Every structure is written in C-alpha cells, then in structure tokens.
XYZ file of C-alpha atoms in Angstrom:
400
model
C 0.000 0.000 0.000
C 1.315 3.420 -0.951
C 1.211 6.102 1.743
C 1.985 9.820 1.684
C 5.454 9.397 3.190
C 6.587 7.332 0.210
C 5.543 9.885 -2.397
C 7.854 12.303 -4.154
C 6.228 15.736 -3.763
C 4.860 17.141 -6.981
C 5.767 20.671 -5.947
C 9.149 21.434 -7.497
C 11.310 24.501 -7.736
C 10.887 25.050 -11.444
C 12.270 28.571 -11.185
C 11.789 30.558 -14.362
C 11.659 27.427 -16.477
C 8.048 26.974 -17.714
C 6.657 23.460 -17.411
C 3.875 22.411 -19.774
C 2.059 19.086 -19.669
C -0.301 17.992 -22.431
C -3.408 16.023 -21.403
C -5.052 14.146 -24.282
C -8.551 12.585 -24.017
C -11.610 12.712 -26.244
C -13.816 13.350 -23.200
C -13.615 16.864 -21.765
C -14.718 15.777 -18.304
C -11.751 13.381 -18.085
C -9.337 16.223 -18.918
C -10.856 18.516 -16.303
C -10.790 15.746 -13.701
C -7.137 14.892 -14.429
C -6.080 18.544 -14.315
C -7.912 19.000 -11.038
C -6.122 15.989 -9.566
C -2.674 17.264 -10.579
C -2.883 21.051 -10.367
C -3.505 21.153 -6.602
C 0.142 20.256 -6.020
C 2.001 22.753 -8.217
C 0.776 26.088 -9.567
C 3.898 26.482 -11.754
C 2.798 23.781 -14.185
C 0.590 24.681 -17.135
C -1.787 21.984 -18.397
C -2.782 21.979 -22.050
C -5.836 20.063 -23.349
C -6.295 18.109 -26.577
C -9.564 16.316 -27.452
C -8.156 14.247 -30.324
C -4.993 12.719 -31.686
C -4.783 15.278 -34.454
C -5.066 18.181 -32.003
C -2.455 16.575 -29.751
C 0.047 16.402 -32.652
C -0.603 20.060 -33.516
C 0.010 21.236 -29.940
C 3.117 19.037 -29.556
C 4.656 20.697 -32.619
C 3.886 24.194 -31.355
C 4.772 23.902 -27.658
C 7.738 22.673 -25.632
C 6.273 19.910 -23.485
C 7.653 18.250 -20.386
C 5.204 15.312 -20.540
C 2.173 13.953 -22.421
C -0.593 11.993 -20.670
C -2.263 10.266 -23.601
C -5.559 8.375 -23.578
C -5.342 5.128 -25.568
C -8.955 4.653 -26.677
C -9.976 7.642 -28.781
C -12.113 7.743 -31.912
C -10.232 8.315 -35.146
C -6.520 8.309 -34.285
C -5.981 6.273 -31.126
C -3.236 6.826 -28.559
C -0.838 4.267 -30.045
C -1.006 5.939 -33.474
C -0.402 9.383 -31.930
C 2.649 8.052 -30.080
C 4.093 6.540 -33.258
C 3.701 9.842 -35.137
C 5.371 11.706 -32.284
C 8.307 9.291 -32.348
C 8.805 9.895 -36.080
C 9.153 13.669 -35.675
C 12.540 14.958 -34.471
C 11.001 17.818 -32.456
C 8.697 15.540 -30.455
C 10.422 12.149 -30.314
C 12.020 12.814 -26.906
C 8.841 13.914 -25.106
C 7.967 11.242 -22.508
C 4.485 9.721 -22.977
C 2.398 8.098 -20.263
C -0.545 6.161 -21.628
C -3.801 6.522 -19.707
C -6.130 3.616 -20.379
C -9.173 1.761 -19.068
C -8.097 -1.405 -20.890
C -7.283 -4.318 -18.637
C -3.634 -4.510 -17.664
C -2.800 -7.264 -20.140
C 0.649 -8.032 -21.525
C -0.395 -7.521 -25.143
C -1.672 -3.986 -24.537
C 1.336 -3.027 -22.434
C 3.788 -4.391 -25.008
C 2.001 -2.557 -27.828
C 2.139 0.653 -25.802
C 5.871 0.422 -25.129
C 6.519 -0.454 -28.779
C 4.611 2.691 -29.750
C 6.901 4.770 -27.557
C 5.359 4.911 -24.076
C 7.553 5.336 -21.016
C 4.858 4.296 -18.533
C 1.158 3.416 -18.039
C -1.649 4.690 -15.810
C -4.677 2.466 -15.524
C -8.185 3.761 -14.883
C -9.574 4.353 -12.399
C -6.556 6.507 -11.626
C -4.941 6.181 -8.227
C -4.332 9.801 -7.064
C -1.048 9.125 -5.275
C 0.402 6.932 -8.027
C -0.641 9.411 -10.712
C 0.867 12.399 -8.901
C 4.058 10.513 -8.071
C 4.666 9.452 -11.696
C 3.960 12.906 -13.088
C 6.176 14.458 -10.414
C 9.066 12.184 -11.398
C 8.891 13.115 -15.080
C 8.581 16.816 -14.288
C 11.681 16.504 -12.146
C 13.533 14.759 -15.003
C 12.449 17.529 -17.366
C 13.683 20.294 -15.050
C 16.983 18.499 -14.526
C 17.344 18.131 -18.285
C 16.663 21.841 -18.860
C 19.088 22.792 -16.119
C 21.734 20.565 -17.674
C 21.098 22.174 -21.065
C 21.400 25.613 -19.477
C 24.656 24.685 -17.742
C 26.058 23.115 -20.922
C 25.150 26.200 -22.921
C 26.728 28.464 -20.314
C 29.833 26.267 -20.210
C 30.080 26.372 -24.004
C 29.771 30.151 -24.002
C 32.409 30.467 -21.285
C 34.733 28.090 -23.149
C 34.259 30.034 -26.372
C 34.952 33.293 -24.548
C 38.066 31.797 -22.944
C 39.245 30.474 -26.305
C 38.828 33.926 -27.808
C 40.729 35.484 -24.920
C 43.501 32.907 -25.265
C 43.691 33.551 -29.008
C 43.866 37.289 -28.486
C 46.426 36.924 -25.711
C 48.495 34.535 -27.819
C 48.399 36.944 -30.753
C 49.435 39.784 -28.467
C 52.277 37.798 -26.900
C 53.428 36.606 -30.328
C 53.457 40.184 -31.570
C 55.320 41.424 -28.494
C 57.792 38.562 -28.747
C 58.477 39.279 -32.399
C 58.766 42.992 -31.656
C 61.354 42.221 -28.989
C 63.234 39.915 -31.312
C 63.098 42.526 -34.056
C 64.433 45.078 -31.606
C 67.288 42.799 -30.540
C 68.142 41.926 -34.119
C 67.872 45.515 -35.361
C 69.744 46.991 -32.391
C 72.595 44.534 -32.726
C 72.735 45.167 -36.474
C 72.611 48.959 -36.184
C 75.195 49.094 -33.409
C 77.759 47.189 -35.475
C 78.456 50.255 -37.592
C 79.607 52.590 -34.760
C 81.648 49.763 -33.232
C 83.362 49.212 -36.566
C 83.977 52.975 -36.762
C 85.576 52.963 -33.296
C 87.791 50.074 -34.336
C 88.797 51.951 -37.467
C 89.597 55.098 -35.504
C 91.675 53.089 -33.023
C 93.627 51.581 -35.887
C 94.140 55.017 -37.479
C 95.279 56.448 -34.140
C 97.759 53.619 -33.708
C 99.132 54.130 -37.242
C 99.364 57.911 -36.748
C 101.332 57.494 -33.544
C 103.693 55.115 -35.313
C 104.138 57.410 -38.321
C 105.089 60.325 -36.078
C 107.485 58.129 -34.131
C 105.732 58.967 -30.896
C 106.291 56.865 -27.824
C 103.575 54.195 -27.660
C 104.427 52.786 -24.255
C 102.427 55.472 -22.429
C 99.217 54.917 -24.387
C 99.518 51.172 -25.064
C 97.739 50.071 -21.840
C 94.883 52.468 -22.477
C 94.553 51.348 -26.081
C 94.588 47.743 -24.924
C 91.738 48.393 -22.518
C 89.775 50.207 -25.216
C 90.308 47.327 -27.627
C 89.185 44.841 -24.952
C 86.039 46.867 -24.310
C 85.265 47.075 -28.010
C 85.726 43.321 -28.356
C 83.424 42.594 -25.434
C 80.827 44.910 -26.935
C 81.106 43.075 -30.263
C 80.731 39.720 -28.538
C 77.593 40.944 -26.777
C 76.098 42.090 -30.074
C 76.911 38.753 -31.673
C 75.191 36.942 -28.821
C 72.138 39.189 -29.098
C 71.951 38.405 -32.801
C 72.232 34.692 -32.027
C 69.327 34.876 -29.562
C 67.131 36.501 -32.192
C 68.177 33.927 -34.787
C 67.232 31.061 -32.499
C 63.710 32.488 -32.139
C 63.292 32.816 -35.901
C 64.754 29.365 -36.608
C 62.199 27.394 -34.555
C 61.338 25.357 -37.625
C 64.937 24.667 -38.563
C 65.244 21.700 -40.916
C 66.006 18.384 -39.282
C 68.592 15.945 -40.514
C 70.352 12.879 -39.191
C 72.747 14.385 -36.664
C 75.666 12.256 -35.449
C 76.713 13.191 -31.907
C 80.308 12.025 -32.302
C 80.846 13.988 -35.500
C 79.395 17.164 -34.001
C 81.456 16.826 -30.817
C 84.656 16.374 -32.854
C 83.814 19.519 -34.817
C 83.264 21.437 -31.560
C 86.542 20.139 -30.098
C 88.375 21.303 -33.198
C 86.803 24.729 -32.843
C 87.806 25.104 -29.168
C 91.129 23.270 -29.359
C 93.012 26.253 -27.891
C 90.588 26.350 -24.940
C 90.995 22.608 -24.365
C 94.772 22.891 -24.567
C 94.945 25.955 -22.336
C 93.001 24.295 -19.525
C 94.427 20.813 -20.218
C 90.849 19.549 -20.343
C 89.818 15.942 -20.892
C 86.585 15.166 -22.747
C 85.180 11.649 -22.402
C 82.260 10.690 -24.646
C 79.947 7.692 -24.888
C 77.360 7.805 -27.659
C 77.045 4.029 -28.021
C 73.428 3.841 -26.822
C 72.154 6.658 -29.049
C 74.775 7.594 -31.660
C 72.511 9.833 -33.743
C 69.022 11.324 -34.027
C 66.848 13.375 -36.344
C 67.648 16.955 -35.299
C 68.966 20.243 -36.638
C 72.754 19.824 -36.890
C 73.283 23.554 -36.422
C 71.180 23.660 -33.261
C 72.746 20.495 -31.848
C 76.205 21.915 -32.447
C 75.214 25.109 -30.611
C 73.972 23.050 -27.631
C 77.127 20.940 -27.389
C 79.455 23.888 -28.052
C 77.968 26.024 -25.264
C 77.782 23.233 -22.686
C 81.262 21.845 -23.315
C 82.994 25.232 -23.549
C 81.240 26.434 -20.375
C 82.303 23.273 -18.542
C 85.931 24.046 -19.412
C 85.758 27.778 -18.646
C 84.147 27.210 -15.250
C 86.629 24.554 -14.176
C 88.013 24.379 -10.669
C 91.542 25.757 -10.060
C 92.163 22.722 -7.849
C 91.983 20.143 -10.646
C 92.111 19.773 -14.389
C 88.699 19.868 -16.066
C 87.119 16.549 -17.009
C 83.903 16.609 -19.038
C 81.763 13.529 -19.637
C 79.229 13.662 -22.455
C 76.869 10.779 -23.244
C 73.536 9.943 -24.886
C 70.793 7.426 -24.064
C 67.302 6.829 -25.498
C 64.602 8.532 -23.411
C 61.001 9.798 -23.691
C 60.662 9.120 -27.391
C 63.908 10.929 -28.133
C 67.439 11.177 -26.777
C 68.806 12.227 -23.399
C 72.062 14.158 -23.792
C 74.067 14.376 -20.551
C 77.014 16.713 -19.990
C 78.797 16.388 -16.635
C 81.858 18.249 -15.344
C 84.036 18.432 -12.229
C 84.153 22.224 -12.189
C 83.312 24.968 -9.722
C 79.636 24.105 -9.290
C 77.027 26.513 -7.937
C 75.317 27.246 -4.665
C 71.764 25.945 -4.502
C 70.245 29.431 -4.411
C 72.042 30.360 -7.663
C 71.076 27.293 -9.674
C 67.704 28.684 -10.789
C 69.498 31.663 -12.410
C 71.812 29.635 -14.623
C 69.616 30.032 -17.748
C 68.844 33.742 -17.273
C 69.849 36.056 -20.096
C 73.137 37.904 -19.460
C 73.462 36.281 -16.033
C 77.089 35.537 -15.065
C 77.446 33.734 -11.755
C 81.276 33.615 -11.882
C 82.610 37.059 -12.776
C 86.208 35.912 -13.271
C 85.297 34.094 -16.507
C 84.954 36.065 -19.749
C 81.586 35.893 -21.459
C 78.233 37.610 -21.894
C 76.023 35.109 -20.077
C 73.930 34.325 -23.159
C 75.142 30.832 -24.078
C 72.962 28.797 -21.701
C 69.930 30.984 -22.440
C 70.402 30.129 -26.115
C 70.672 26.426 -25.287
C 67.454 26.514 -23.255
C 65.586 28.321 -26.000
C 66.740 25.858 -28.662
C 65.722 22.870 -26.545
C 62.291 24.251 -25.624
C 61.562 25.380 -29.174
C 61.962 21.726 -30.174
C 59.521 20.537 -27.438
C 62.365 19.247 -25.288
C 63.487 20.225 -21.817
C 66.697 20.837 -19.939
C 67.526 20.007 -16.322
C 70.442 21.247 -14.243
C 72.052 19.980 -11.049
C 75.122 21.351 -9.321
C 77.186 20.741 -6.217
C 79.329 23.653 -5.093
C 83.015 22.762 -5.360
C 82.319 19.420 -7.066
C 80.775 20.135 -10.437
C 77.591 20.294 -12.464
C 75.450 18.109 -14.698
C 73.120 19.073 -17.546
C 70.413 16.708 -18.793
C 68.936 17.684 -22.123
C 65.882 15.777 -23.391
C 65.788 16.167 -27.165
C 62.881 15.248 -29.446
C-alpha cells in the first residue's frame, strides 16, 4: 500500500523554467478531472488540453512539453497511433508519454504501448497518489534536463569566450615577442656600424702614432683596454643576434645528426681552450649515436655546454667533461657532466637567465645557456640542471 510518506512531492522549484504538460482525451470531463487531480500540487505547471490525436500532434509541434498523458482509446486516431507519429518527428520524439487507459492490464496492450513509444502506463480508475508521483518524477527529469542544457550552454559560451581570450592573448604575446626579437636583431645590427667605426679610428690612431714616431708605451695600456672593451661589446652584439636567430629558426630543418661527429667539430673549434686548460673530454654515444635533429642547433647546444664546462673549471683540478647519450622519452637524453666549480643551490635557478654571469672571473656575456634553453624548448624538449658547489655540475637535455 502506498502512503503519503513514500511519495515524491509534486511541488518542485521550477524557477523561471516553464513546465507544460499535455493532457489528451476525447472526453472533456476526463481532462478537467485529471487537471484537477494534478494542479492542486504545483501552480507552476501549465496543463494543455487536446480532445483528439490530431489536435495533440498540432500542440506538440507548437509547444515545448515536459510530458504527455495520452488516452489510448480515442475515436479516429488512437493513442498508439499518436505516439508513433510523435516518435517519427525529431522535435517531439524525446517527449515522454504516459498512456492513460481503461483497458485491462494485459501483456499484449502493455507491449504494444511500449513499442509505440510509451515510457509508462496509468490504468483507470486513476490512483491519485500513483498518478501524482509518476507525473512528479517526469517533471523533475524535465527540469533536470533543462538545467543541464542551461549549464552546458553556459559552459560552451564560457569556453568560447576563454578560447577567444587565449587567441587574443596569444596573438598579443606573439606580436610582443616578435617585436622584442626585431628590436634585438635591429639593435645589434645597427650598433655594429659605430663599433666598426671605433675600431677603425683606433687603428688610425695607432698608425698615426707610429708614423710620427711617438712613444707608444704610455698609451699602449689604455689602447689595450679600449680594444678589450670594443671586443666585449662586439661579442655581446653577436650573442644578441644569435638569440634573435634562435627564435626565428624554430622550424629549422632536421637531418640525421651524429653526436660524435658534431662533438669532434666542436673540439676542433675550441682546441686552444681545451689545450689551455688541459681539459679531458670523455664521450659515450654508443646507446644513441645519432638522431633526427637540426645539426646547427645540436652543435650550438654541445658547443655552449662543453665550452662552459671548461671555462668554469676548478683551479684545484684539471677539467674533465663527460658527455653521453641514451634513449629517453621518445627521443634522446644528452648528458654533460663536469668536475668544475659548481654553484650554490640558491644560484642554480638563475643559470639560464639572459646575461646572467654567476662567476665574474670568466669572460663571457652570459647568453650561451639561455640560447641552449631556448633551442631545446623550441623543439619541445626540456633541460635540467644539477650542481654541487666545489664538485661540479650536470646538464640533462631531453631532445625530441
């Protein structure tokens, strides 16, 4: 036996969402009686009447309905035929239909009703509590569905707005980034001319002093310092140009790059540095001898890491650099380890900063490692750094 405490209340918080239920019966008194039974529980629901199957189809096409209570036995088009028509129309096929019938609760009738598209049955004489509970459930489903649609629509709008903001922000950042790169490239290019002029003037001054047989010993130290300053300025400009080039060469062509060949080329290029520091370079490329990568970019990575390892060697021991490759993460892990000065823990995060020099006694502009990081990240790789003060450092470069 069903009691009040087991019923789901028909009164629902429908908010601003209108709820319309279509009642279909060829007898007007049945429609009035059914509305009277249901409407006592919720004033927010609107009940529409249809006295025939044809009228029911017309209303269903014009209105957004939460539920249809459809009488089975009607003259002309019966309830089963109405349900089949509703199921064939895209606008109405998802409206839940409860058949209301005085036919005996026999399997054949129930099966025919479900095949026609019913979601449930109510058998006459209608039980007030059962009727209200079933209608309440479908109204609740309808409101939940509309709320979900509202949330989905709002989410879609928010996502579209966020996508537009991201696009605009990306365009702005891309523009700013290119403007900065253009500035760096242009500034370094435009500043070459006055530097070249200063060099020319220095040379002319030196020649003039020689021609007039003037004593050079008094001005030689000053001229040496000027020449050193000019050279450092030129090196800085070259590094600035290299940074800009790296940004523009993100899509540099890839080729089969052999690690051993590139290292030998780098060693040949820095042979005086290796000899001056009496450095030892130990390599092991046996596990990953080559990969598909830009040879130019790979050479820049190895050149900067190896030359830095030598420059920042410890005065207490001769520099020893170990360079090796292993397969990793769908690419190659390049490891460069040294026994140099190392860094304090608080300084390690600054090692890739532009123009950052953490050991002032070594010549350089502090751009090399920033270039390496940019090359690696432009190719969807990553670089890791560990260091132990007084013992040395290790770079792990994941290349793809």
